[in-house]
Amino acid sequence: MNNSISTTETIGNTVQKAKSAQFEFEKYNQAQVDEVVTAVAWSICNPANNKLISDLAVSTTGLGKVDDKILKNKRKTLGLLRDLKNVKTVGVIKEDKEKGIVEIAKPVGVVAAVTPSTNPAATPINNILNALKGRNSIIVSPSPAGLKVFQELLNYINQELNKIKAPKNLIQTLPSPVSKELTKELMKQSDLVVVTGSQNNVREAYSSGTPAIGVGQGNVTVIVDETCDLKDAAKKIKLSKTFDHATSCSSENNLVVIKNIYSEFIKQLELEGGILLNEDQKNSLQKVLWSNGKLNRNILAKSAFKICKEFNLNREYSEKTEFLMVEESGVGSKYPFSGEKLSPVLSIYKADDFKHAKDISNKILNYQGKGHSIGIHTKKSERSMELGIELPVCRVIVNQPHAFATGGSFTNGLPFSLSMGCGTWGKNSID
């Protein structure tokens, strides 16, 4: 009981500070709000800050690659700034004189953001910028592994906010050590919860009694058909799959390849640094990647070289390896390679034709990743339309590196985000 009271009071004090800051921030005009948003964005786009944050992210979480973290932090932040630029969030934002309707923007209040260790800086910054644009305050509950990263990032943020005399405590984090109890209480006392990460956290948010936005599970499947540019498709898949050692829920997990180009496409993937494992090697890898039916955290988001060392793949073979490939035909819990892997490992399925490819993809989605997205490399635009109409997905990515495209890109029209909703298919309130 005492612990419960202590947790309630601790969060209550933090939320009260956030409310006071938000009350002051709510009075800002649009230009002042945009100045705050830009200042916070600079805290991570500053090259020196970004390098230190990215180094810390990899060293403390053990996930990902420093250079890719740097690129991700910058790219995702600048992309969101582009999306938010000229968006009006203060006062009257829309008026329909014919219908006599006026739309006025109002803040939510205090936003609680629960963020993952896979993106301990990029995701919080994304949540923060969106919250601030609406004149909200925000309290971030990072994963325990990502706490040090966010604490350092918050120091940089406050340095920039102090320069423009923004309200204190506009952005806060939970006290160390971060715990499930503190996070649950934060969900209850805030005005809106945004959760990116485990499905357990998403379910907790939805049952907190507070309006919540949660994301679904990724397990991206990409079809490679007989009309596509095989070299281009292989290059894009390699770039996406190896980026940040596959920390993104949008990186390719399964490829479904039409059989009459199967052998040639495998060769193209091998030219990009892929290694196709034999059955014995596949079985050895399975034992390393999964433990008691769950992904082995010690292997997640590690380089292909490190994974090779874990199951003693020939050293000469592994030093030049960018990603690993295994052939698969089954789908479901008895075939773990058909699920999300969060590592530079691709499952390859062979399809008789496009209809068969759709059937395989549908089975995979219904096992894991329903609602998230699907990709296709093709010269037949009608096939991408078929996927959008027939399969349970919120996004179809066409002829693009999936991890770069799904969450927004400077080369497509999707908005920048690190939180992919999966609609009602993924039991989410957003898509």
Short mmCIF file of C-alpha atoms in Angstrom, two decimals:
data_model
loop_
_atom_site.label_atom_id
_atom_site.label_comp_id
_atom_site.label_asym_id
_atom_site.label_seq_id
_atom_site.Cartn_x
_atom_site.Cartn_y
_atom_site.Cartn_z
CA MET A 1 0.00 0.00 0.00
CA ASN A 2 2.80 2.42 0.91
CA ASN A 3 4.56 1.63 -2.35
CA SER A 4 1.29 2.24 -4.18
CA ILE A 5 0.84 5.62 -2.47
CA SER A 6 4.46 6.51 -3.18
CA THR A 7 4.05 5.67 -6.86
CA THR A 8 0.82 7.66 -7.07
CA GLU A 9 2.40 10.67 -5.39
CA THR A 10 5.56 10.49 -7.47
CA ILE A 11 3.64 10.49 -10.72
CA GLY A 12 1.16 13.01 -9.36
CA ASN A 13 3.97 15.49 -8.67
CA THR A 14 5.44 14.96 -12.13
CA VAL A 15 2.06 15.37 -13.82
CA GLN A 16 1.30 18.51 -11.82
CA LYS A 17 4.54 20.09 -13.03
CA ALA A 18 3.58 19.13 -16.56
CA LYS A 19 0.12 20.66 -16.14
CA SER A 20 1.59 23.93 -14.88
CA ALA A 21 3.99 24.09 -17.82
CA GLN A 22 1.24 23.24 -20.29
CA PHE A 23 -1.06 25.91 -18.83
CA GLU A 24 1.59 28.50 -19.60
CA PHE A 25 2.46 27.00 -22.99
CA GLU A 26 -1.20 27.00 -24.04
CA LYS A 27 -1.07 30.81 -24.18
CA TYR A 28 1.63 30.80 -26.88
CA ASN A 29 0.80 32.03 -30.37
CA GLN A 30 1.63 30.00 -33.48
CA ALA A 31 5.01 31.62 -34.05
CA GLN A 32 6.06 30.95 -30.46
CA VAL A 33 4.91 27.33 -30.66
CA ASP A 34 6.87 26.80 -33.86
CA GLU A 35 9.95 28.33 -32.26
CA VAL A 36 9.73 25.79 -29.42
CA VAL A 37 9.30 22.92 -31.88
CA THR A 38 12.31 24.04 -33.91
CA ALA A 39 14.46 24.46 -30.80
CA VAL A 40 13.72 20.92 -29.66
CA ALA A 41 14.44 19.54 -33.13
CA TRP A 42 17.84 21.25 -33.13
CA SER A 43 18.74 19.54 -29.85
CA ILE A 44 19.14 16.27 -31.75
CA CYS A 45 19.95 17.58 -35.24
CA ASN A 46 23.00 19.36 -33.81
CA PRO A 47 25.73 17.05 -35.22
CA ALA A 48 27.75 16.91 -32.00
CA ASN A 49 24.69 16.06 -29.90
CA ASN A 50 23.47 13.50 -32.42
CA LYS A 51 26.83 11.70 -32.44
CA LEU A 52 27.00 11.51 -28.64
CA ILE A 53 23.39 10.35 -28.37
CA SER A 54 23.87 7.69 -31.05
CA ASP A 55 27.07 6.39 -29.46
CA LEU A 56 25.30 6.19 -26.11
CA ALA A 57 22.27 4.46 -27.65
CA VAL A 58 24.32 1.61 -29.07
CA SER A 59 26.63 1.25 -26.06
CA THR A 60 23.83 1.16 -23.48
CA THR A 61 21.13 -0.80 -25.33
CA GLY A 62 23.43 -3.02 -27.39
CA LEU A 63 21.07 -2.51 -30.34
CA GLY A 64 21.76 -1.11 -33.78
CA LYS A 65 24.60 0.72 -35.49
CA VAL A 66 25.94 4.18 -34.59
CA ASP A 67 26.16 5.66 -38.10
CA ASP A 68 22.63 4.52 -38.88
CA LYS A 69 21.32 5.92 -35.59
CA ILE A 70 22.82 9.28 -36.55
CA LEU A 71 21.14 9.19 -39.95
CA LYS A 72 17.83 8.00 -38.51
CA ASN A 73 17.73 10.69 -35.81
CA LYS A 74 18.44 13.44 -38.34
CA ARG A 75 16.28 12.15 -41.17
CA LYS A 76 13.21 11.38 -39.07
CA THR A 77 13.41 14.70 -37.23
CA LEU A 78 13.88 16.85 -40.33
CA GLY A 79 11.13 14.92 -42.08
CA LEU A 80 8.68 15.56 -39.27
CA LEU A 81 9.64 19.25 -39.23
CA ARG A 82 8.78 19.34 -42.92
CA ASP A 83 5.40 17.75 -42.23
CA LEU A 84 4.63 20.14 -39.37
CA LYS A 85 5.75 23.29 -41.16
CA ASN A 86 2.88 25.70 -41.87
CA VAL A 87 0.39 23.44 -40.07
CA LYS A 88 -1.83 25.68 -37.96
CA THR A 89 -2.43 24.43 -34.41
CA VAL A 90 -3.44 27.62 -32.60
CA GLY A 91 -6.85 29.26 -32.77
CA VAL A 92 -9.14 28.83 -35.78
CA ILE A 93 -7.63 26.23 -38.10
CA LYS A 94 -10.55 25.66 -40.47
CA GLU A 95 -13.80 27.36 -41.41
CA ASP A 96 -16.62 26.15 -43.62
CA LYS A 97 -18.71 29.27 -44.20
CA GLU A 98 -21.28 27.42 -46.28
CA LYS A 99 -22.06 25.03 -43.41
CA GLY A 100 -21.38 27.58 -40.69
CA ILE A 101 -18.74 25.41 -38.99
CA VAL A 102 -15.58 26.76 -37.39
CA GLU A 103 -12.80 24.41 -36.22
CA ILE A 104 -10.63 25.60 -33.32
CA ALA A 105 -7.46 23.80 -32.16
CA LYS A 106 -7.23 22.98 -28.46
CA PRO A 107 -4.43 21.19 -26.60
CA VAL A 108 -4.92 17.72 -25.15
CA GLY A 109 -3.00 18.57 -21.97
CA VAL A 110 -0.38 16.17 -20.63
CA VAL A 111 0.79 13.47 -23.03
CA ALA A 112 2.45 10.28 -21.77
CA ALA A 113 4.80 8.65 -24.28
CA VAL A 114 6.08 5.10 -23.79
CA THR A 115 9.09 4.51 -26.02
CA PRO A 116 11.23 1.47 -27.00
CA SER A 117 14.92 0.66 -26.64
CA THR A 118 15.23 0.06 -30.39
CA ASN A 119 14.90 3.80 -31.08
CA PRO A 120 15.70 5.46 -27.72
CA ALA A 121 16.15 8.93 -29.24
CA ALA A 122 14.31 9.04 -32.59
CA THR A 123 10.95 7.87 -31.22
CA PRO A 124 10.88 10.20 -28.18
CA ILE A 125 11.80 13.20 -30.34
CA ASN A 126 9.02 12.31 -32.77
CA ASN A 127 6.50 12.08 -29.93
CA ILE A 128 7.76 15.29 -28.34
CA LEU A 129 7.59 17.38 -31.52
CA ASN A 130 4.05 16.23 -32.25
CA ALA A 131 2.95 16.94 -28.68
CA LEU A 132 4.55 20.39 -28.61
CA LYS A 133 3.06 21.38 -31.95
CA GLY A 134 -0.36 20.97 -30.31
CA ARG A 135 0.70 23.04 -27.22
CA ASN A 136 0.86 20.01 -24.97
CA SER A 137 3.39 19.05 -22.34
CA ILE A 138 4.82 15.54 -22.43
CA ILE A 139 6.26 12.98 -20.02
CA VAL A 140 8.38 10.24 -21.59
CA SER A 141 8.60 6.76 -20.11
CA PRO A 142 11.57 5.20 -21.91
CA SER A 143 12.42 1.53 -21.74
CA PRO A 144 14.84 0.87 -18.86
CA ALA A 145 17.59 0.16 -21.41
CA GLY A 146 16.96 3.50 -23.10
CA LEU A 147 16.71 5.65 -19.97
CA LYS A 148 20.29 6.98 -20.02
CA VAL A 149 19.92 7.92 -23.66
CA PHE A 150 16.75 9.88 -23.06
CA GLN A 151 18.13 11.56 -19.94
CA GLU A 152 21.06 12.84 -22.00
CA LEU A 153 18.75 13.90 -24.81
CA LEU A 154 16.53 15.72 -22.33
CA ASN A 155 19.56 17.68 -21.11
CA TYR A 156 20.19 18.87 -24.67
CA ILE A 157 16.50 19.69 -25.13
CA ASN A 158 16.36 21.78 -21.97
CA GLN A 159 19.50 23.66 -22.98
CA GLU A 160 17.74 24.78 -26.15
CA LEU A 161 14.44 25.54 -24.40
CA ASN A 162 16.19 27.64 -21.77
CA LYS A 163 17.65 29.82 -24.53
CA ILE A 164 14.14 30.83 -25.62
CA LYS A 165 12.72 30.92 -22.08
CA ALA A 166 10.15 28.18 -22.70
CA PRO A 167 8.15 26.94 -19.68
CA LYS A 168 10.11 24.67 -17.36
CA ASN A 169 9.01 21.02 -17.11
CA LEU A 170 7.39 21.14 -20.53
CA ILE A 171 9.18 17.86 -21.25
CA GLN A 172 9.96 15.40 -18.46
CA THR A 173 10.86 11.78 -17.92
CA LEU A 174 10.19 9.29 -15.16
CA PRO A 175 12.57 9.06 -12.20
CA SER A 176 15.16 6.30 -12.23
CA PRO A 177 14.72 3.39 -12.11
CA VAL A 178 11.88 3.30 -14.62
CA SER A 179 9.39 0.61 -13.62
CA LYS A 180 6.17 -0.90 -14.91
CA GLU A 181 4.38 0.48 -11.85
CA LEU A 182 5.48 4.05 -12.60
CA THR A 183 4.57 3.69 -16.26
CA LYS A 184 1.11 2.29 -15.48
CA GLU A 185 0.43 5.13 -13.06
CA LEU A 186 1.61 7.67 -15.61
CA MET A 187 -0.85 6.22 -18.10
CA LYS A 188 -3.68 6.66 -15.60
CA GLN A 189 -2.87 10.26 -14.65
CA SER A 190 -2.07 11.70 -18.09
CA ASP A 191 -4.57 13.03 -20.64
CA LEU A 192 -3.38 10.96 -23.60
CA VAL A 193 -1.07 7.94 -23.90
CA VAL A 194 1.07 7.24 -26.96
CA VAL A 195 2.79 3.83 -26.94
CA THR A 196 5.45 2.61 -29.33
CA GLY A 197 6.93 -0.76 -28.46
CA SER A 198 5.78 -4.04 -27.00
CA GLN A 199 2.22 -5.24 -27.41
CA ASN A 200 2.04 -5.70 -23.62
CA ASN A 201 2.56 -1.95 -23.19
CA VAL A 202 -0.03 -1.23 -25.87
CA ARG A 203 -2.60 -3.40 -24.08
CA GLU A 204 -1.76 -1.70 -20.76
CA ALA A 205 -2.35 1.68 -22.36
CA TYR A 206 -5.71 0.66 -23.79
CA SER A 207 -6.83 -0.62 -20.38
CA SER A 208 -5.56 2.41 -18.44
CA GLY A 209 -8.81 4.36 -18.69
CA THR A 210 -6.99 7.14 -20.57
CA PRO A 211 -7.41 7.76 -24.32
CA ALA A 212 -4.54 5.90 -25.97
CA ILE A 213 -2.77 5.59 -29.29
CA GLY A 214 -0.90 2.32 -29.74
CA VAL A 215 0.97 0.56 -32.50
CA GLY A 216 0.84 -2.94 -33.88
CA GLN A 217 3.43 -5.61 -34.46
CA GLY A 218 5.50 -5.58 -37.61
CA ASN A 219 6.45 -8.61 -39.69
CA VAL A 220 6.93 -7.14 -43.12
CA THR A 221 6.50 -9.40 -46.12
CA VAL A 222 7.63 -8.26 -49.56
CA ILE A 223 6.70 -9.87 -52.88
CA VAL A 224 9.31 -9.91 -55.65
CA ASP A 225 7.61 -10.65 -58.96
CA GLU A 226 8.87 -11.71 -62.38
CA THR A 227 8.51 -8.23 -63.93
CA CYS A 228 10.70 -6.27 -61.53
CA ASP A 229 14.28 -5.05 -61.89
CA LEU A 230 15.98 -7.79 -59.87
CA LYS A 231 19.20 -5.88 -59.28
CA ASP A 232 17.34 -2.79 -58.09
CA ALA A 233 15.04 -4.83 -55.83
CA ALA A 234 17.96 -6.70 -54.24
CA LYS A 235 19.85 -3.47 -53.59
CA LYS A 236 16.85 -1.79 -51.96
CA ILE A 237 16.04 -4.82 -49.82
CA LYS A 238 19.66 -5.02 -48.63
CA LEU A 239 19.74 -1.29 -47.74
CA SER A 240 16.51 -1.59 -45.78
CA LYS A 241 17.17 -4.91 -44.08
CA THR A 242 20.66 -4.02 -42.86
CA PHE A 243 19.87 -0.45 -41.74
CA ASP A 244 20.52 -0.11 -38.01
CA HIS A 245 20.79 -3.91 -37.89
CA ALA A 246 17.03 -4.25 -38.54
CA THR A 247 15.77 -2.45 -35.42
CA SER A 248 12.85 -1.10 -37.44
CA CYS A 249 9.51 -2.91 -37.36
CA SER A 250 9.31 -1.90 -41.03
CA SER A 251 12.38 -3.77 -42.22
CA GLU A 252 11.76 -6.76 -44.46
CA ASN A 253 11.29 -10.07 -42.63
CA ASN A 254 9.94 -12.33 -45.38
CA LEU A 255 10.44 -12.31 -49.14
CA VAL A 256 7.99 -14.11 -51.41
CA VAL A 257 9.68 -14.65 -54.76
CA ILE A 258 8.02 -15.91 -57.96
CA LYS A 259 9.63 -19.26 -58.86
CA ASN A 260 10.76 -18.47 -62.42
CA ILE A 261 13.07 -15.70 -61.12
CA TYR A 262 13.85 -17.35 -57.78
CA SER A 263 17.36 -18.61 -58.52
CA GLU A 264 18.44 -15.43 -60.28
CA PHE A 265 17.11 -13.25 -57.48
CA ILE A 266 18.94 -15.29 -54.85
CA LYS A 267 22.12 -14.62 -56.85
CA GLN A 268 21.38 -10.89 -56.82
CA LEU A 269 20.86 -10.97 -53.05
CA GLU A 270 24.15 -12.82 -52.66
CA LEU A 271 25.88 -10.10 -54.69
CA GLU A 272 24.51 -7.63 -52.12
CA GLY A 273 26.13 -9.56 -49.28
CA GLY A 274 23.43 -12.07 -48.46
CA ILE A 275 24.27 -15.65 -47.49
CA LEU A 276 21.75 -18.43 -48.08
CA LEU A 277 22.06 -20.96 -45.26
CA ASN A 278 21.67 -24.69 -45.73
CA GLU A 279 19.23 -26.70 -43.63
CA ASP A 280 21.73 -27.54 -40.88
CA GLN A 281 22.83 -23.91 -40.61
CA LYS A 282 19.19 -22.82 -40.55
CA ASN A 283 18.49 -25.15 -37.62
CA SER A 284 21.55 -23.85 -35.77
CA LEU A 285 20.45 -20.26 -36.36
CA GLN A 286 16.95 -21.02 -35.10
CA LYS A 287 18.39 -22.27 -31.80
CA VAL A 288 20.36 -19.02 -31.44
CA LEU A 289 17.59 -16.61 -32.46
CA TRP A 290 14.86 -18.06 -30.28
CA SER A 291 14.91 -19.27 -26.69
CA ASN A 292 11.81 -20.94 -25.23
CA GLY A 293 9.73 -19.58 -28.08
CA LYS A 294 10.89 -15.98 -27.60
CA LEU A 295 13.43 -13.93 -29.51
CA ASN A 296 16.85 -13.99 -27.87
CA ARG A 297 17.51 -10.41 -26.80
CA ASN A 298 21.26 -10.97 -26.95
CA ILE A 299 20.98 -11.45 -30.70
CA LEU A 300 18.44 -8.73 -31.54
CA ALA A 301 19.66 -5.91 -33.78
CA LYS A 302 23.18 -7.29 -34.00
CA SER A 303 25.30 -7.49 -37.13
CA ALA A 304 25.14 -10.56 -39.34
CA PHE A 305 28.81 -11.14 -38.51
CA LYS A 306 28.07 -11.30 -34.79
CA ILE A 307 25.16 -13.65 -35.36
CA CYS A 308 27.38 -15.89 -37.50
CA LYS A 309 29.88 -16.10 -34.66
CA GLU A 310 27.12 -17.12 -32.26
CA PHE A 311 26.36 -20.29 -34.19
CA ASN A 312 29.92 -20.89 -35.45
CA LEU A 313 29.36 -20.29 -39.13
CA ASN A 314 32.67 -20.51 -41.01
CA ARG A 315 34.64 -17.34 -40.17
CA GLU A 316 35.72 -16.60 -43.74
CA TYR A 317 32.12 -16.95 -44.76
CA SER A 318 30.77 -14.58 -42.15
CA GLU A 319 33.17 -11.63 -42.32
CA LYS A 320 31.74 -10.48 -45.63
CA THR A 321 28.14 -11.25 -44.72
CA GLU A 322 25.65 -8.37 -44.67
CA PHE A 323 22.53 -10.43 -43.99
CA LEU A 324 21.45 -14.06 -43.68
CA MET A 325 18.78 -15.87 -45.68
CA VAL A 326 16.86 -19.05 -44.93
CA GLU A 327 14.43 -20.86 -47.19
CA GLU A 328 11.00 -21.38 -45.63
CA SER A 329 7.70 -22.88 -46.72
CA GLY A 330 5.66 -23.10 -43.51
CA VAL A 331 3.84 -20.40 -41.56
CA GLY A 332 2.95 -20.22 -37.88
CA SER A 333 4.39 -20.87 -34.45
CA LYS A 334 5.98 -24.14 -35.58
CA TYR A 335 7.90 -22.14 -38.18
CA PRO A 336 9.46 -19.26 -36.21
CA PHE A 337 11.26 -17.86 -39.25
CA SER A 338 7.83 -16.86 -40.59
CA GLY A 339 7.59 -14.25 -37.80
CA GLU A 340 9.31 -11.00 -36.89
CA LYS A 341 13.04 -11.41 -36.30
CA LEU A 342 14.42 -7.92 -35.48
CA SER A 343 17.76 -8.97 -36.93
CA PRO A 344 19.42 -9.06 -40.39
CA VAL A 345 17.78 -12.39 -41.22
CA LEU A 346 15.43 -12.87 -44.17
CA SER A 347 13.04 -15.77 -44.75
CA ILE A 348 12.63 -16.62 -48.43
CA TYR A 349 9.44 -18.23 -49.80
CA LYS A 350 9.01 -19.53 -53.34
CA ALA A 351 5.66 -18.86 -55.04
CA ASP A 352 4.31 -20.50 -58.21
CA ASP A 353 2.79 -17.24 -59.45
CA PHE A 354 1.43 -13.92 -58.20
CA LYS A 355 -1.79 -15.45 -56.89
CA HIS A 356 0.22 -17.97 -54.89
CA ALA A 357 2.44 -15.13 -53.62
CA LYS A 358 -0.65 -13.31 -52.35
CA ASP A 359 -1.85 -16.47 -50.60
CA ILE A 360 1.50 -16.98 -48.85
CA SER A 361 1.64 -13.31 -47.82
CA ASN A 362 -1.89 -13.45 -46.46
CA LYS A 363 -1.04 -16.49 -44.33
CA ILE A 364 2.04 -14.75 -42.93
CA LEU A 365 0.08 -11.59 -42.14
CA ASN A 366 -2.62 -13.56 -40.36
CA TYR A 367 0.06 -15.22 -38.27
CA GLN A 368 1.96 -12.03 -37.44
CA GLY A 369 1.97 -8.45 -38.68
CA LYS A 370 -1.68 -8.13 -39.68
CA GLY A 371 -2.55 -4.54 -40.53
CA HIS A 372 1.03 -3.24 -40.66
CA SER A 373 2.18 -3.24 -44.29
CA ILE A 374 3.26 -5.24 -47.28
CA GLY A 375 5.73 -4.45 -50.03
CA ILE A 376 6.11 -5.41 -53.66
CA HIS A 377 8.76 -5.00 -56.35
CA THR A 378 6.99 -5.02 -59.71
CA LYS A 379 6.45 -3.18 -62.98
CA LYS A 380 2.73 -3.96 -62.88
CA SER A 381 1.01 -1.20 -60.90
CA GLU A 382 -2.25 -3.15 -60.84
CA ARG A 383 -0.61 -5.75 -58.62
CA SER A 384 0.07 -3.24 -55.88
CA MET A 385 -3.59 -2.21 -56.09
CA GLU A 386 -4.62 -5.85 -55.71
CA LEU A 387 -2.57 -6.13 -52.53
CA GLY A 388 -4.18 -3.00 -51.11
CA ILE A 389 -7.67 -4.24 -51.91
CA GLU A 390 -7.30 -7.90 -50.96
CA LEU A 391 -4.85 -8.11 -48.04
CA PRO A 392 -5.30 -6.95 -44.41
CA VAL A 393 -2.73 -4.13 -44.46
CA CYS A 394 -2.78 -0.38 -43.93
CA ARG A 395 0.10 0.35 -46.33
CA VAL A 396 1.45 -1.06 -49.58
CA ILE A 397 5.02 -0.02 -50.35
CA VAL A 398 5.91 -0.27 -54.05
CA ASN A 399 9.47 -0.57 -55.40
CA GLN A 400 11.04 1.04 -52.34
CA PRO A 401 13.30 0.02 -49.44
CA HIS A 402 10.60 -0.80 -46.93
CA ALA A 403 12.19 0.49 -43.70
CA PHE A 404 12.89 3.88 -45.28
CA ALA A 405 9.51 4.21 -46.97
CA THR A 406 6.85 2.99 -44.54
CA GLY A 407 7.42 5.60 -41.84
CA GLY A 408 7.66 8.48 -44.28
CA SER A 409 10.32 9.45 -46.78
CA PHE A 410 11.52 12.45 -48.75
CA THR A 411 10.85 10.34 -51.86
CA ASN A 412 7.21 9.46 -51.15
CA GLY A 413 4.11 11.14 -49.78
CA LEU A 414 3.78 9.29 -46.48
CA PRO A 415 4.13 11.35 -43.27
CA PHE A 416 7.20 10.84 -41.10
CA SER A 417 6.59 8.65 -38.05
CA LEU A 418 8.20 5.93 -35.97
CA SER A 419 4.87 4.58 -34.74
CA MET A 420 3.00 2.37 -37.19
CA GLY A 421 -0.65 1.81 -36.36
CA CYS A 422 -2.22 -1.38 -37.71
CA GLY A 423 -5.89 -0.44 -37.53
CA THR A 424 -8.46 -2.81 -36.10
CA TRP A 425 -6.56 -5.74 -37.67
CA GLY A 426 -3.78 -5.08 -35.16
CA LYS A 427 -6.25 -4.05 -32.43
CA ASN A 428 -5.10 -0.43 -32.75
CA SER A 429 -7.07 2.80 -32.68
CA ILE A 430 -5.01 4.26 -35.55
CA ASP A 431 -3.73 3.08 -38.91
#
